[in-house]
Coordinates of C-alpha atoms and ligand atoms in Angstrom, one line a residue:
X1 CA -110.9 149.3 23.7
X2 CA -109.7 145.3 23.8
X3 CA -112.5 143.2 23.3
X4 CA -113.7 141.0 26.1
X5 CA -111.3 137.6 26.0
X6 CA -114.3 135.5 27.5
X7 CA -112.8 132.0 29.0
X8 CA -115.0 128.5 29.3
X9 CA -114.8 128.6 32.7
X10 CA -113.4 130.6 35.3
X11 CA -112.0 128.9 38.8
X12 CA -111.6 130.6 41.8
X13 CA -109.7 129.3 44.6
X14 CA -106.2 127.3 44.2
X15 CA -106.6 124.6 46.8
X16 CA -107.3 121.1 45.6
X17 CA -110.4 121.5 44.6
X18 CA -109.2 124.3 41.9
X19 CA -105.7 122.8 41.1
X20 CA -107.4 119.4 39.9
X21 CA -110.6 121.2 38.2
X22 CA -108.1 123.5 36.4
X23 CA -106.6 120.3 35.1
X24 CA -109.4 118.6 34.4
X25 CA -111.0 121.8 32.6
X26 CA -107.7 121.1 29.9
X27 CA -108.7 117.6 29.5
X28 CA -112.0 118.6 28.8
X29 CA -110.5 120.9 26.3
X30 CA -111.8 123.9 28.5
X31 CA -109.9 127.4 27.9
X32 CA -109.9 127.9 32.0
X33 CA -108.8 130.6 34.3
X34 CA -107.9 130.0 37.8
X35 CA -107.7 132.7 39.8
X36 CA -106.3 132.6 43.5
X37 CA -106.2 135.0 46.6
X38 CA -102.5 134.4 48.0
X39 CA -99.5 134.4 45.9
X40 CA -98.8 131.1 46.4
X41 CA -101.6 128.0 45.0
X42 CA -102.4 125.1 47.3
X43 CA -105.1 126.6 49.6
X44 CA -105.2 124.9 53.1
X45 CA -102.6 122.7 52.4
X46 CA -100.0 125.2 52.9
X47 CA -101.7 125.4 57.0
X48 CA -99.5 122.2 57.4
X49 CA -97.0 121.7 54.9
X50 CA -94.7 119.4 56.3
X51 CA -97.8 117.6 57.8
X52 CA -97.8 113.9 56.4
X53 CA -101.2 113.5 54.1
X54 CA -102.3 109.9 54.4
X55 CA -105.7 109.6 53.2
X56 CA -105.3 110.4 49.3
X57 CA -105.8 107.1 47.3
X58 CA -102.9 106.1 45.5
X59 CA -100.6 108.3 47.2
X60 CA -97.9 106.6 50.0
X61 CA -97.8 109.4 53.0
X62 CA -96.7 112.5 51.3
X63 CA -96.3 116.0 53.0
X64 CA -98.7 118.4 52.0
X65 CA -96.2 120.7 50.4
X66 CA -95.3 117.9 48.1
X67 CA -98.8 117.6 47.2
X68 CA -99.1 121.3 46.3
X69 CA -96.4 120.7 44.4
X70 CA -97.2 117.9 42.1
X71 CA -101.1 119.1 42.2
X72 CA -99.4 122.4 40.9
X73 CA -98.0 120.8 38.4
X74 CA -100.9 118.6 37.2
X75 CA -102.7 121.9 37.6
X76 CA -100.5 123.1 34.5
X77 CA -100.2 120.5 31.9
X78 CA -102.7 122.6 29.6
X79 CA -101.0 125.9 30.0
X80 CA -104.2 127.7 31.8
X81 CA -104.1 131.3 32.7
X82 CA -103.6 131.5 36.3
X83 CA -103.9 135.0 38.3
X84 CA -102.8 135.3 41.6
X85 CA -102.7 138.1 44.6
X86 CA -106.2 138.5 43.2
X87 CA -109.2 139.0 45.8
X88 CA -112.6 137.8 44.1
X89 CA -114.7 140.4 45.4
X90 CA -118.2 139.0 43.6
X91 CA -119.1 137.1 40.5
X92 CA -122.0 138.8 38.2
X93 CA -124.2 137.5 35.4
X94 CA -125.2 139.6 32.1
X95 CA -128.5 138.9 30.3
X96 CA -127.3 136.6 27.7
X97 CA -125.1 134.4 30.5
X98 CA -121.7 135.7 30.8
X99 CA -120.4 135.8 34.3
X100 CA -117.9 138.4 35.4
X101 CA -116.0 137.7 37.9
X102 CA -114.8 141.2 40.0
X103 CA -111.8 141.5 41.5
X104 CA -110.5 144.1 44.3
X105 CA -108.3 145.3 42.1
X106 CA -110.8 146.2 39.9
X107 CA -110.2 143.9 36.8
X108 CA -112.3 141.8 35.9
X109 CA -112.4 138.3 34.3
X110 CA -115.2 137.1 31.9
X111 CA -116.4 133.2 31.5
X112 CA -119.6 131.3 30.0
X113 CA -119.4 128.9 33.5
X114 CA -117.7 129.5 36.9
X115 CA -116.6 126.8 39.1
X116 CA -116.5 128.2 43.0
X117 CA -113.6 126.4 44.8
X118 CA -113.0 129.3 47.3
X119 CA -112.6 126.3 50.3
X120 CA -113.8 127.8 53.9
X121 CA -112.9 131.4 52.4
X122 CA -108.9 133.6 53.0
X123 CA -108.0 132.1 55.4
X124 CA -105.3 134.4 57.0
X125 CA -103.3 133.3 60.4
X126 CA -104.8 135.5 63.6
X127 CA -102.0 137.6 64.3
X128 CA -100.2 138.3 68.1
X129 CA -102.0 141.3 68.7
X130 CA -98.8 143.2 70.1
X131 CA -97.5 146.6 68.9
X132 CA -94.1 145.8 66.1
X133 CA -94.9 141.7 66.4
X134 CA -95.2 141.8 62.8
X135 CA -91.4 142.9 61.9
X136 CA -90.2 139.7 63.7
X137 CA -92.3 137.8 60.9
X138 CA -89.4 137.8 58.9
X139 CA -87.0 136.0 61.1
X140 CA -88.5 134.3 64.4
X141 CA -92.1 134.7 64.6
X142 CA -93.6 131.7 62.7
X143 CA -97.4 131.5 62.3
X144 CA -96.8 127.9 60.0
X145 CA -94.2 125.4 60.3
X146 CA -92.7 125.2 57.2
X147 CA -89.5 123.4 57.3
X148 CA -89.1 121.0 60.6
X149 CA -85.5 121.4 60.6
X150 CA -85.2 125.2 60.9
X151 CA -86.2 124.2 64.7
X152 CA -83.7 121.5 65.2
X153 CA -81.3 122.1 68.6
X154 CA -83.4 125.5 69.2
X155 CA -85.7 126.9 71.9
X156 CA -89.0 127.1 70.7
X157 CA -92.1 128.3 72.5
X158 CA -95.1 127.6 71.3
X159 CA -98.2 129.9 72.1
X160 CA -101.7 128.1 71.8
X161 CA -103.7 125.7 72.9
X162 CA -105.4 123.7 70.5
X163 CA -104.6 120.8 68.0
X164 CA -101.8 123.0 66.0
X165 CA -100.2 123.9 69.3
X166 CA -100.4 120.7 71.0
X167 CA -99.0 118.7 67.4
X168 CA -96.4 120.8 67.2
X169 CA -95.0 121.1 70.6
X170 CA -95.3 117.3 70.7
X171 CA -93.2 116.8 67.3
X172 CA -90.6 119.9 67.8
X173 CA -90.0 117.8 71.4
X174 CA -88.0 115.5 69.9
X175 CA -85.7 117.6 68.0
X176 CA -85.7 120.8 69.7
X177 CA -83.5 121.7 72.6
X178 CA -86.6 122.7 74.3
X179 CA -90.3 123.5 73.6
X180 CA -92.8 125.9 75.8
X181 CA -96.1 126.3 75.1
X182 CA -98.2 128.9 76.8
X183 CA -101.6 129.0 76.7
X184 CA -104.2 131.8 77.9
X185 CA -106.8 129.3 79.6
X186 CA -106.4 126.8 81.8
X187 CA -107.7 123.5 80.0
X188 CA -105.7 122.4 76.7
X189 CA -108.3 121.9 73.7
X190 CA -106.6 119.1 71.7
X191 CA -107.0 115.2 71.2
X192 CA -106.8 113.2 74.7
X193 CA -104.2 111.7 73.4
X194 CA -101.9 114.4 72.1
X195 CA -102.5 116.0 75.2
X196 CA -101.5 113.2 77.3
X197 CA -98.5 113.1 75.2
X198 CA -97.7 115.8 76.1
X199 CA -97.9 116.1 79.5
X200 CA -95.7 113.2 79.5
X201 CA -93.1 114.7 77.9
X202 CA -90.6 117.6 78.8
X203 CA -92.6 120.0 77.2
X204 CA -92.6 123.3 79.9
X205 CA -96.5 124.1 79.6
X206 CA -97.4 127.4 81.3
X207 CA -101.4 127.8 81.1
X208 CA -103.2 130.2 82.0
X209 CA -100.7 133.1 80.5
X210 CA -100.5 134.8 76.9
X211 CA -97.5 136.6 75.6
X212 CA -97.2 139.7 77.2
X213 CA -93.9 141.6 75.5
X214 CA -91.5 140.4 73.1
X215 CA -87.5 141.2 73.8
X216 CA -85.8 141.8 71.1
X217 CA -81.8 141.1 70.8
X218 CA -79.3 143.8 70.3
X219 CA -79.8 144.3 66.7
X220 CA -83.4 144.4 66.6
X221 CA -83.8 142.2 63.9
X222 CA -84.8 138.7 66.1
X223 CA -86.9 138.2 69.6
X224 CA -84.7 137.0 72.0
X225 CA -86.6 136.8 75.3
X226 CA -90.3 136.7 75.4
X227 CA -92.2 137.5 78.8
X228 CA -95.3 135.8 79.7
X229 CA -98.1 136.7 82.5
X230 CA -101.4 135.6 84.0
X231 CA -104.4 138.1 83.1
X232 CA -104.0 139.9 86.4
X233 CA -100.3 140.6 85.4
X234 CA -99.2 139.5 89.2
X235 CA -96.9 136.1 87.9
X236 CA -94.5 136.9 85.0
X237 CA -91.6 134.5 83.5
X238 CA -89.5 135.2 81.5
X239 CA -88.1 132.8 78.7
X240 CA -84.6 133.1 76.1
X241 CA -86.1 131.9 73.5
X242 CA -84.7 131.0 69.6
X243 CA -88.0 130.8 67.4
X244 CA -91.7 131.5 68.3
X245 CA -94.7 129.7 67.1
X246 CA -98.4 131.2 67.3
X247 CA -100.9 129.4 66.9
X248 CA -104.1 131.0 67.7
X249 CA -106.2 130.0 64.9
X250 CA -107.3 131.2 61.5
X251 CA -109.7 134.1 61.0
X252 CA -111.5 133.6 57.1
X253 CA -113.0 136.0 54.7
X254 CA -115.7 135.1 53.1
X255 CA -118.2 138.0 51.8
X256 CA -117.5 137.2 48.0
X257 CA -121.2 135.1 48.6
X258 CA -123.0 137.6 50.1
X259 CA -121.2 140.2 47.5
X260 CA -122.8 139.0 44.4
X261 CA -125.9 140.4 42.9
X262 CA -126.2 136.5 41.9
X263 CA -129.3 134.3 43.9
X264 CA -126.5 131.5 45.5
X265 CA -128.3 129.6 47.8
X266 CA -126.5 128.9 51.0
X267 CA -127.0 125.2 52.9
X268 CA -124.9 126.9 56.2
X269 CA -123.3 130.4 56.8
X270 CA -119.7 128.7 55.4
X271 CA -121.3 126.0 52.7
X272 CA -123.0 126.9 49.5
X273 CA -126.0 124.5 48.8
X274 CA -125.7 122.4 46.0
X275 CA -125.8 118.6 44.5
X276 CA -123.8 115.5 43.5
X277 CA -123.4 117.0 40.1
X278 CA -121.5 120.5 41.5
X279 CA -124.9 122.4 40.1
X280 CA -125.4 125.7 42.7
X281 CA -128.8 127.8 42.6
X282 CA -127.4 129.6 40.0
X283 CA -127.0 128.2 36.2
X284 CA -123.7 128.0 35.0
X285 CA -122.4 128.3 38.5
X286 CA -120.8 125.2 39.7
X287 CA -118.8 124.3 42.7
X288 CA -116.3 122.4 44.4
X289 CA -114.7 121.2 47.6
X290 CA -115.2 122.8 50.8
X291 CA -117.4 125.6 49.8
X292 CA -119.6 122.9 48.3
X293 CA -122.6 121.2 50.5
X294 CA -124.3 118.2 49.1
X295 CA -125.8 114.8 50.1
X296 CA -123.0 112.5 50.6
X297 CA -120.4 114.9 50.5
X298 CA -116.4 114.0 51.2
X299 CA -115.0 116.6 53.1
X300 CA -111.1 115.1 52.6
X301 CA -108.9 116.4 49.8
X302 CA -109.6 113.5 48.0
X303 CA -113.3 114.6 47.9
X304 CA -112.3 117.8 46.3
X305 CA -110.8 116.1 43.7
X306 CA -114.1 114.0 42.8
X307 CA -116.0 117.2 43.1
X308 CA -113.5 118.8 40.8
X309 CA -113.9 116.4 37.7
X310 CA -117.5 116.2 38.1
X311 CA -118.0 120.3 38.5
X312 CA -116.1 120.6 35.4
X313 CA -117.8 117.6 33.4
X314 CA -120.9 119.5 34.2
X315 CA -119.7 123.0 33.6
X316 CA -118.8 121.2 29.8
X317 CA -122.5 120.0 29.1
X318 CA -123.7 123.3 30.3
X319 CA -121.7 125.1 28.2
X320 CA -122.0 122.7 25.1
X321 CA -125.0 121.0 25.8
X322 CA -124.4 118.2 23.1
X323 CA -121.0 117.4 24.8
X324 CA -120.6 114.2 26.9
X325 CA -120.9 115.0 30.6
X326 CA -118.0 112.4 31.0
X327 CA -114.2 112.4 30.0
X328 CA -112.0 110.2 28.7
X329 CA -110.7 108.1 30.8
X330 CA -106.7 109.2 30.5
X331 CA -105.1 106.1 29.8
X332 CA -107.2 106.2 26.6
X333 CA -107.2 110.2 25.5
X334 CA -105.8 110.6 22.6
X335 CA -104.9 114.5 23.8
X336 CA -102.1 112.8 26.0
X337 CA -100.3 110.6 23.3
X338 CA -97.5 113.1 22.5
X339 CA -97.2 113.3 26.1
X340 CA -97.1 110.1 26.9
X341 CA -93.9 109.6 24.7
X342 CA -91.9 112.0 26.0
X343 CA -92.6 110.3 29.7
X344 CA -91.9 107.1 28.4
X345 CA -88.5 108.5 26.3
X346 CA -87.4 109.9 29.5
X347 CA -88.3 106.7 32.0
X348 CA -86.0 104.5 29.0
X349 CA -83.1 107.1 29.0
X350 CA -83.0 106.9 32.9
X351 CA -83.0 102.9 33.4
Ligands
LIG1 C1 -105.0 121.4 59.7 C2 -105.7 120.6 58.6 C3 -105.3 119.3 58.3 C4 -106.0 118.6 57.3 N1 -105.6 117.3 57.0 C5 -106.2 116.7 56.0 C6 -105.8 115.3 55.7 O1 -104.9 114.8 56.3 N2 -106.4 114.7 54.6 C7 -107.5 115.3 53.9 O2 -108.0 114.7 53.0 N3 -107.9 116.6 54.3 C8 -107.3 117.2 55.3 N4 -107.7 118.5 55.6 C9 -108.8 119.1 54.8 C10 -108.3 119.6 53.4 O3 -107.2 120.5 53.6 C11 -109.4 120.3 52.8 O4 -110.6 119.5 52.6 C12 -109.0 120.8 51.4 O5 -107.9 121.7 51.4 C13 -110.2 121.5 50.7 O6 -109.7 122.0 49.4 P1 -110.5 123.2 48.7 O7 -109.8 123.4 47.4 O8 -111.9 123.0 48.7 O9 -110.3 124.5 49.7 P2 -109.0 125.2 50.2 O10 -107.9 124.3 50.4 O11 -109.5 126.0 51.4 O12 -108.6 126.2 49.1 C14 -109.4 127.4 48.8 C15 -108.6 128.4 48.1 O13 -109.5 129.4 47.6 C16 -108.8 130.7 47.9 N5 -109.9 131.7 48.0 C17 -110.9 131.8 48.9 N6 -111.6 132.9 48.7 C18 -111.1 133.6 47.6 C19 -111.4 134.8 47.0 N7 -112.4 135.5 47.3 N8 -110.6 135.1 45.9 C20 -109.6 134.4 45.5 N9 -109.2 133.2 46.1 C21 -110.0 132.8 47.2 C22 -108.1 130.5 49.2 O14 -107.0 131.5 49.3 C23 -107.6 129.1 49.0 O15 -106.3 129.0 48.3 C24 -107.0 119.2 56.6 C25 -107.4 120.5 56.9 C26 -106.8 121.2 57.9 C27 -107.2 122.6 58.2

């Protein structure tokens, strides 16, 4: 049988909170695994891609998916072992302090510390609940926007009627042919100011009405005409449409907590109760981000990052209790020196 490969530290979750600690773990010379849900790292970020992220310091307006990117790429300058497509199921603890961390698949992945980065939990798109909706996903039925210009010149309708909805039928206005929104109730439940947006704009709301059967065209392969109705099915319309957008919210998994034969102390039924220094209930257990409750506490991506470093300066003294619970400040670790030159060869050879 292969003998356990135990890791430093094992990170679940790939948002922000577990790109940066993952870095951070290598400049803490940390052999770290990061181990992520969906195929693709990022976390929540990839809810609003081309979404402009404004509050990071140090960083002009970015879109999110340019974030992921260059978080993604921070995330690897140490080489860690990342896993994805992998469900953390629970997270155990042996008598002399290993943790396991158990997987749906049934592998499982063996550190001295874990940092918990797991955000608000899978967060998975609520799906149109109607019969064959889900081979359209592959063509017209969008439940994120991820490229603006797909929509340009098209008919879009949009169904929802919170912030998501109301954003994007307000920003596909101005470069789609034309935007519909439909919406089940009859009160939108976005910003004032969005909605009075949109009301001002051409944007054909129909409220009170959900989708009630999707068209498809001649080959099958796309919708082409989408019919709407009030609950009572007595008014119908029917719209030719080019792309449709649901946005009906997010429905989250989050039973890898309760899961765990491990005493984590909760602070709410989506926040795990811990402190400034990322310390949970549990020793050796650390968090970050979302998941993470604490006086003080920055709920912004730029808070994840702060909770990152100092989960994973704290996850270092726990594990080697003589170490420093600080880094080295980059500009002066040595570990980035060969680095360094490289960067500066190529910013010469490109003047
Ligand atoms: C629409 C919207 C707009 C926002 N805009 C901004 C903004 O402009 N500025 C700002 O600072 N913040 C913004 N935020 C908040 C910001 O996105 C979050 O604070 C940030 O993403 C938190 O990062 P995180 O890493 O803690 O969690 P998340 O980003 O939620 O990442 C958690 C990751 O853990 C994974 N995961 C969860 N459970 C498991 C499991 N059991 N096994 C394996 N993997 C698991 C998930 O799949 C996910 O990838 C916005 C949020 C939303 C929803």
């Amino acid at each position: 049988m292969k003998p356990k490969e135990i890791f430093d530290v094992s990170i679940i979750g790939g948002g922000p909170a577990g790109l940066f600690s993952t870095f951070y773990s290598g400049c803490r010379e940390m052999k770290v695994k990061l181990i992520e849900y969906h195929s693709v790292l990022g976390g929540k970020l990839n809810v609003y891609p081309e979404k402009l992220v404004w509050d990071v310091g140090g960083v002009v307006p970015t879109p999110a998916h340019q974030l992921v990117d260059h978080l993604v790429r921070q995330a690897n300058t140490f080489q860690p072992e990342i896993v994805l497509d992998t469900k953390v199921t629970s997270i155990s603890k042996d008598e002399v302090g290993i943790f396991t961390v158990h997987t749906q698949t049934g592998e499982e992945h063996y550190s001295k510390a874990v940092i918990l980065a797991v955000g608000g939990g899978i967060l998975q798109p609520t799906r149109l609940d109607i019969e064959g909706a889900e081979r359209f996903e592959v063509t017209n039925l969008h439940y994120t926007v991820k490229s603006l210009a797909q929509f340009k010149g098209k008919r879009v309708l949009i169904s929802g009627g919170g912030n998501s909805a109301i954003d994007w039928a307000n920003e596909l206005e101005t470069i789609a042919a034309k935007v519909y929104l439909t919406y089940r109730k009859d009160l939108l439940k976005g910003h004032e100011a969005e909605i009075a947006k949109l009301q001002k704009s051409s944007v054909q709301c129909y409220l009170n009405t959900k989708i009630e059967k999707l068209i498809a065209s001649p080959n099958h392969e796309t919708i082409q005409q989408v019919v709407l109705s009030d609950e009572n099915l007595t008014e119908t319309h029917s719209i030719d449409v080019d792309e449709v957008i649901i946005n009906h919210g997010f429905e989250r998994e989050r039973e890898l907590v309760e899961n765990s034969p491990i005493p984590i102390e909760m602070a709410s039924p989506r926040t795990v109760a811990g402190n400034s220094k990322g310390e949970t209930s549990v020793a050796g257990l650390f968090a970050a981000g979302d998941i993470l409750e604490h006086d003080g506490k920055l709920r912004l991506i730029a808070g994840a990052f702060t909770d990152g470093a100092t989960a994973v300066n704290h996850a270092k003294s726990y594990i080697e209790p003589d170490a420093s619970n600080r880094g080295i400040v980059s500009t002066h670790n040595e570990m980035f020196k060969v680095k360094n030159k490289e960067i500066f060869r190529t910013m010469q050879s490109n003047k």
